[in-house]
Amino acid sequence: MKRIIVIFMFMLLVCGTGFAQVYLDPNASVSERVEDLLGRMSLDEKIGQMTQADRTALSSNSDIATYYLGSILSGGGAAPSDNTPAGWADMYDGYQQSALSTSLGIPLIYGVDAVHGHNNLKNAVIFPHNIGLGCTRNPELIRRAAEVTAIEVAATGVDWNFSPCIAVARDERWGRTYEAFGETAELAQSLGEAAVKGFQGDTLADASTVLACAKHYVADGGTRGGVDQGNAVMTEEELRAIHLPGYISAIEQGVGTVMASYSSWNGEKLHGYKYLLTDVLKVELGFEGFVVSDWAAIDQLDGDYSSDVETSINAGIDMVMVPYDYKNFISTLKTLVQDGSVTEDRIDDAVRRILTQKIKLGLFENPLTDRSLFALVGSDEHREVARQCVRESLVLLKRKDDVLPLPKTNTRILVAGSNANNIGYQCGGWTINWQGGSGNITEGTTILEGMQNAAPNADIVFSEDGEFNNTDADYSVVVIGETPYAESAGDRADLSLTKTEVNLVKKMKELGKPVVVILVSGRPLIIEPILHFTDAIIAAWLPGTEGDGVSDVLFGDYQPIGLLSTTWPGSMDQIPINFGDTDYDPLYAYGYGITSLEDSPAGSGPILESAIVVEDASEIEVTFNKAINDPAPLSNLVFSISGSQSGEIGYSGVVLKENDGTTIVITLQGSVVPGESLSLQYVSGSLQSEDGGMLEPFGPVNVYNTAKAAALALPGKIEAEDYSDMFGIDTENTSDDGGGLNVGWIDDGDWMEYYINPQASGTYMLYLRIASESNAGIIKLTVDDRIVGSRTLPVTGGWQTWQTINQITGFAAGEQTLRVTAEKGGFNLNWLQFDLVVSVDDENELPEQYSLEQNYPNPFNPSTIIEYSIPEYSSVKLKVFNMLGQELGVLIDKFQDAGTYRVSFSTDRYEAVAPSGVYFYTLSAGSKTFTRKMLLLK
């Protein structure tokens, strides 16, 4: 890499033997320079070159010279306090000066994860994550995006980018799905190669290029269950056919480094797998660059630290991302060389590879930052490239006629959703911080702002939760999806939209106007619950900082051209699902995408969009891409409706849905069993669209069944098998008292939903009947995405060894859905018992002569005062409970005269079981019982 030329006097010196220092001669060949330098190095200097430390781990900058460190990195979010190009350059140059101060003056190589732009740098351009770029199918655009990233990285002094990720993501539950270009080897090949070309350019010595790193070698996207850092169980033929081709293309393009994967192949960790790292990668494929470990990854190998170092280096790791205890790594490796466990030839091979890349980068000639590149960071030119990436990455999944493009004038558009006006959310993970963030974390344009920019003369009104003072509008745009995450924090057992998101879409659809949903996510989500209530759906993935690119398509300035880089499943039961599977029936296939905003031709027949059972099970709604003609001819339509449990289901009539001309409503005669599979077939009739197109017979097709059973009344007992919906569990006979069934086979992320109807709002004591053999499960209870309880379950000692535990929770009165999720599985559940402790009416309407004051101070730490009043002589009990329903203390238990009393509560006696959080205190006085909350902050 070219930099401001700094001439060091030591470069002109000669060694004591009188021979010139060839490694400093830019006219000598790379191999000559490397061999000359290698011959001058001590063992300490060689091992230092194999060591990479995180910048936050440095005891002092002088350690770079003392330990001859070969590399420094900024882990996700490890930016300098002055997070500007100048701040980065000052930091980098300071580190580099320390490295150059050694006798041989070997420069550092500095690494970052610039995985979608220079994402650690505030106000840099942030590109769509790779899953979106994969939908462009445009290698030239990906090359250009990598070039822009390289320039902005180089402007901060950094010379090495841990990118591209050329994983092939085969399970959407994987938290790194968005880092892959898609689910096929072809995308990893073509787009990975393009990214390498963009980062490294024609010559690494150019001022605007950086060293690329193909990662994570190999099959990181093929782990069983989509578990990050998990185990890829597959034959070698499958590994070579799916997961290796991207690396072959990257090597052919000259990629300088490869990062090993945390994951395992058939149970053996990649960081210790000599066959794959050396025999295949270096020997068979001819990779001449160097292999770097992932963050502290060698620590995951079996054995003690010494054996971890020995195994990984001998397997083929050339540079170790330590990242913290670099002194220990250096001394350990030196000992291993001295006792013959690691040969000097292996050390020389690793160092030779590292020095080769440093010389190719031009670091010896131009080691410091080229600050003339500052002006390009975040420039309009760069943002336009990112905006083009956004346009081309959008995939139009669904579009009814007369919906898109949105008009720019004489229109009122309601915009709702948590992802509509949030730069952090639309950038996702690996943005400023490792896990990403929320809000205006960096410069950019939100999707909402992009809409306002594109249509300044339209009346565009935003409410995140969809609460508008005036709901009269022509269109609604709902922007929903995921919140940021990175790596294993993004592993999800359930990719369903939240209840809040589903209800928001339904609420906007109830306004009677077309609804456009924009999905902001790092992978396909389960959208079946909203499919029927949408008129258009756009998968925007994680578009980065240039939200204008979404509006470019939304308002028709550009046609959509994106094609799915990954299969879009219809339900969680289908995952994992990939193109080429024997049983392949997704919601949207790999390569799918609507690539025109033109309406279907006049006179063409209506196309079925979706069919759904309404919640009361009395009707089926069927929606089409076109508005249907006058409802009079609907009387002669013949449908065949059947249920897996109900058999043939009759119907009494068909009408056009009010306020939605694209939907017909079929009134059922028989009942639909909640959760059963339904099918619909159109046999004959004269259903016609407004423009004259006749509906052709279709089916049978699946009908999405949202029918609900009668709500379970609370207080009361709920059998675990009385769920209205579930994922991943099964039932089995129980040996518990009373017999019956229990829910079992509960793994991490499995869940059950119960349709409940609390008769009163208030505080409830929940009793859970559970059994577990050897694992402490974790259970979470939510209502409409609001957590109402969570706790760790005890180990009972057997799958049919039952124990009752309790938990304080709270519910509002009325019908609602309670989801019971196993955040950590490994237990059985037999029943749930809900007892009302105190109702809101009791809390809010205390008789005047009684009082239970809020404790003060509140929050408290570590003690608080609780005050109460009683009007007559009575038995008084005052107790404190934690959120798990565990009784922490009995403060009062005696008869007291009428009056006002104060009592203190201190956590000193309960330090081990009283963490920060919400607590309850309950007063029983005579026949009255009152409950209040208090908050402890430590």
Tab-separated table of C-alpha atoms in Angstrom, residues 137-296:
chain	number	residue	atom	x	y	z
A	137	ARG	CA	-26.370	-11.252	-8.748
A	138	ASN	CA	-24.005	-8.470	-9.880
A	139	PRO	CA	-20.296	-9.279	-9.408
A	140	GLU	CA	-19.224	-5.959	-10.911
A	141	LEU	CA	-21.287	-4.034	-8.351
A	142	ILE	CA	-19.893	-6.135	-5.507
A	143	ARG	CA	-16.373	-5.456	-6.791
A	144	ARG	CA	-17.099	-1.731	-6.814
A	145	ALA	CA	-18.540	-1.863	-3.282
A	146	ALA	CA	-15.374	-3.611	-2.097
A	147	GLU	CA	-13.244	-0.958	-3.796
A	148	VAL	CA	-15.107	1.780	-1.934
A	149	THR	CA	-14.702	-0.090	1.335
A	150	ALA	CA	-10.986	-0.550	0.677
A	151	ILE	CA	-10.516	3.175	0.087
A	152	GLU	CA	-12.301	4.113	3.304
A	153	VAL	CA	-10.377	1.469	5.259
A	154	ALA	CA	-7.053	2.573	3.767
A	155	ALA	CA	-7.848	6.188	4.628
A	156	THR	CA	-7.609	5.256	8.309
A	157	GLY	CA	-4.237	3.520	7.894
A	158	VAL	CA	-5.676	0.018	8.168
A	159	ASP	CA	-4.268	-2.386	5.600
A	160	TRP	CA	-6.052	-5.686	6.242
A	161	ASN	CA	-9.777	-6.441	6.073
A	162	PHE	CA	-11.237	-9.650	7.526
A	163	SER	CA	-13.580	-9.929	4.562
A	164	PRO	CA	-15.175	-11.305	2.430
A	165	CYS	CA	-17.173	-13.906	4.314
A	166	ILE	CA	-17.753	-16.577	1.684
A	167	ALA	CA	-19.730	-18.892	3.889
A	168	VAL	CA	-22.590	-20.797	2.315
A	169	ALA	CA	-25.486	-20.349	4.759
A	170	ARG	CA	-27.561	-23.522	4.837
A	171	ASP	CA	-29.735	-22.849	7.896
A	172	GLU	CA	-31.515	-19.542	8.466
A	173	ARG	CA	-31.347	-20.010	12.231
A	174	TRP	CA	-27.598	-19.304	12.068
A	175	GLY	CA	-26.781	-15.901	13.546
A	176	ARG	CA	-24.302	-15.139	10.766
A	177	THR	CA	-26.666	-15.883	7.861
A	178	TYR	CA	-26.535	-12.255	6.714
A	179	GLU	CA	-22.727	-12.415	6.382
A	180	ALA	CA	-23.037	-14.995	3.585
A	181	PHE	CA	-23.886	-14.099	-0.007
A	182	GLY	CA	-26.446	-16.895	-0.039
A	183	GLU	CA	-27.096	-20.606	0.205
A	184	THR	CA	-25.276	-21.835	-2.925
A	185	ALA	CA	-21.665	-22.382	-3.837
A	186	GLU	CA	-22.192	-20.410	-7.050
A	187	LEU	CA	-22.870	-17.153	-5.201
A	188	ALA	CA	-19.908	-17.705	-2.876
A	189	GLN	CA	-17.721	-18.241	-5.926
A	190	SER	CA	-18.762	-15.364	-8.141
A	191	LEU	CA	-19.368	-12.707	-5.500
A	192	GLY	CA	-16.559	-13.764	-3.174
A	193	GLU	CA	-14.118	-13.557	-6.058
A	194	ALA	CA	-15.471	-10.117	-6.987
A	195	ALA	CA	-15.042	-8.855	-3.428
A	196	VAL	CA	-11.434	-10.068	-3.275
A	197	LYS	CA	-10.741	-8.289	-6.539
A	198	GLY	CA	-12.294	-5.087	-5.200
A	199	PHE	CA	-10.348	-5.140	-1.931
A	200	GLN	CA	-6.953	-6.086	-3.365
A	201	GLY	CA	-7.157	-4.413	-6.777
A	202	ASP	CA	-4.540	-5.026	-9.412
A	203	THR	CA	-1.736	-4.541	-6.909
A	204	LEU	CA	-1.733	-4.574	-3.147
A	205	ALA	CA	0.867	-1.818	-3.150
A	206	ASP	CA	-1.696	0.690	-4.403
A	207	ALA	CA	-2.693	3.374	-1.882
A	208	SER	CA	-6.375	2.471	-2.073
A	209	THR	CA	-6.208	-1.320	-1.695
A	210	VAL	CA	-6.181	-3.561	1.354
A	211	LEU	CA	-5.383	-7.193	2.003
A	212	ALA	CA	-8.498	-9.397	1.831
A	213	CYS	CA	-9.343	-12.379	4.023
A	214	ALA	CA	-11.623	-15.215	2.891
A	215	LYS	CA	-13.533	-16.596	5.877
A	216	HIS	CA	-14.444	-18.769	7.708
A	217	TYR	CA	-12.682	-21.832	6.400
A	218	VAL	CA	-14.601	-24.093	6.019
A	219	ALA	CA	-18.346	-25.046	6.246
A	220	ASP	CA	-19.129	-22.485	8.960
A	221	GLY	CA	-22.546	-22.030	7.351
A	222	GLY	CA	-23.299	-25.741	7.386
A	223	THR	CA	-23.438	-26.467	11.100
A	224	ARG	CA	-26.166	-28.698	12.416
A	225	GLY	CA	-29.136	-26.666	13.643
A	226	GLY	CA	-27.566	-23.432	12.433
A	227	VAL	CA	-25.571	-23.172	15.653
A	228	ASP	CA	-22.762	-20.638	15.452
A	229	GLN	CA	-19.357	-22.250	16.053
A	230	GLY	CA	-21.172	-25.589	15.898
A	231	ASN	CA	-20.566	-28.871	14.123
A	232	ALA	CA	-20.929	-29.358	10.361
A	233	VAL	CA	-21.916	-32.980	9.918
A	234	MET	CA	-21.495	-33.961	6.267
A	235	THR	CA	-19.479	-36.098	3.904
A	236	GLU	CA	-16.307	-34.793	2.319
A	237	GLU	CA	-18.083	-34.866	-1.031
A	238	GLU	CA	-20.744	-32.487	0.308
A	239	LEU	CA	-18.152	-30.246	1.913
A	240	ARG	CA	-16.217	-30.018	-1.351
A	241	ALA	CA	-19.323	-29.486	-3.484
A	242	ILE	CA	-20.977	-26.789	-1.361
A	243	HIS	CA	-18.508	-25.121	0.981
A	244	LEU	CA	-15.115	-25.304	-0.742
A	245	PRO	CA	-15.714	-23.739	-4.198
A	246	GLY	CA	-15.795	-20.178	-2.848
A	247	TYR	CA	-12.291	-20.600	-1.466
A	248	ILE	CA	-11.034	-22.028	-4.728
A	249	SER	CA	-12.250	-18.918	-6.561
A	250	ALA	CA	-10.802	-16.597	-3.914
A	251	ILE	CA	-7.428	-18.335	-4.129
A	252	GLU	CA	-7.460	-18.103	-7.911
A	253	GLN	CA	-8.099	-14.370	-7.495
A	254	GLY	CA	-5.027	-14.148	-5.257
A	255	VAL	CA	-6.599	-13.645	-1.825
A	256	GLY	CA	-3.807	-12.954	0.643
A	257	THR	CA	-5.248	-14.475	3.813
A	258	VAL	CA	-7.769	-17.069	4.944
A	259	MET	CA	-9.382	-17.159	8.376
A	260	ALA	CA	-10.100	-20.528	9.959
A	261	SER	CA	-13.576	-21.238	11.299
A	262	TYR	CA	-14.546	-21.672	14.934
A	263	SER	CA	-16.734	-24.551	13.851
A	264	SER	CA	-16.025	-28.255	13.539
A	265	TRP	CA	-16.291	-30.730	10.726
A	266	ASN	CA	-17.735	-34.031	11.921
A	267	GLY	CA	-16.680	-33.253	15.472
A	268	GLU	CA	-13.143	-31.984	14.870
A	269	LYS	CA	-12.386	-28.290	15.336
A	270	LEU	CA	-11.139	-26.566	12.191
A	271	HIS	CA	-8.410	-24.736	14.084
A	272	GLY	CA	-6.703	-28.046	14.718
A	273	TYR	CA	-7.577	-29.814	11.473
A	274	LYS	CA	-4.286	-30.308	9.620
A	275	TYR	CA	-5.865	-32.174	6.715
A	276	LEU	CA	-8.105	-29.219	5.829
A	277	LEU	CA	-5.746	-26.365	6.736
A	278	THR	CA	-2.546	-27.749	5.254
A	279	ASP	CA	-3.182	-30.751	3.030
A	280	VAL	CA	-6.226	-29.334	1.256
A	281	LEU	CA	-5.887	-25.548	1.528
A	282	LYS	CA	-2.148	-25.036	1.201
A	283	VAL	CA	-1.005	-28.094	-0.706
A	284	GLU	CA	-3.919	-29.228	-2.868
A	285	LEU	CA	-5.399	-25.777	-3.581
A	286	GLY	CA	-2.041	-24.043	-3.677
A	287	PHE	CA	-2.905	-21.232	-1.264
A	288	GLU	CA	0.229	-19.106	-0.860
A	289	GLY	CA	-1.069	-16.546	1.618
A	290	PHE	CA	-1.262	-17.024	5.361
A	291	VAL	CA	-3.930	-18.540	7.602
A	292	VAL	CA	-5.089	-16.499	10.572
A	293	SER	CA	-7.080	-17.839	13.490
A	294	ASP	CA	-10.354	-16.337	14.607
A	295	TRP	CA	-10.725	-14.420	17.877
A	296	ALA	CA	-9.260	-16.601	20.695
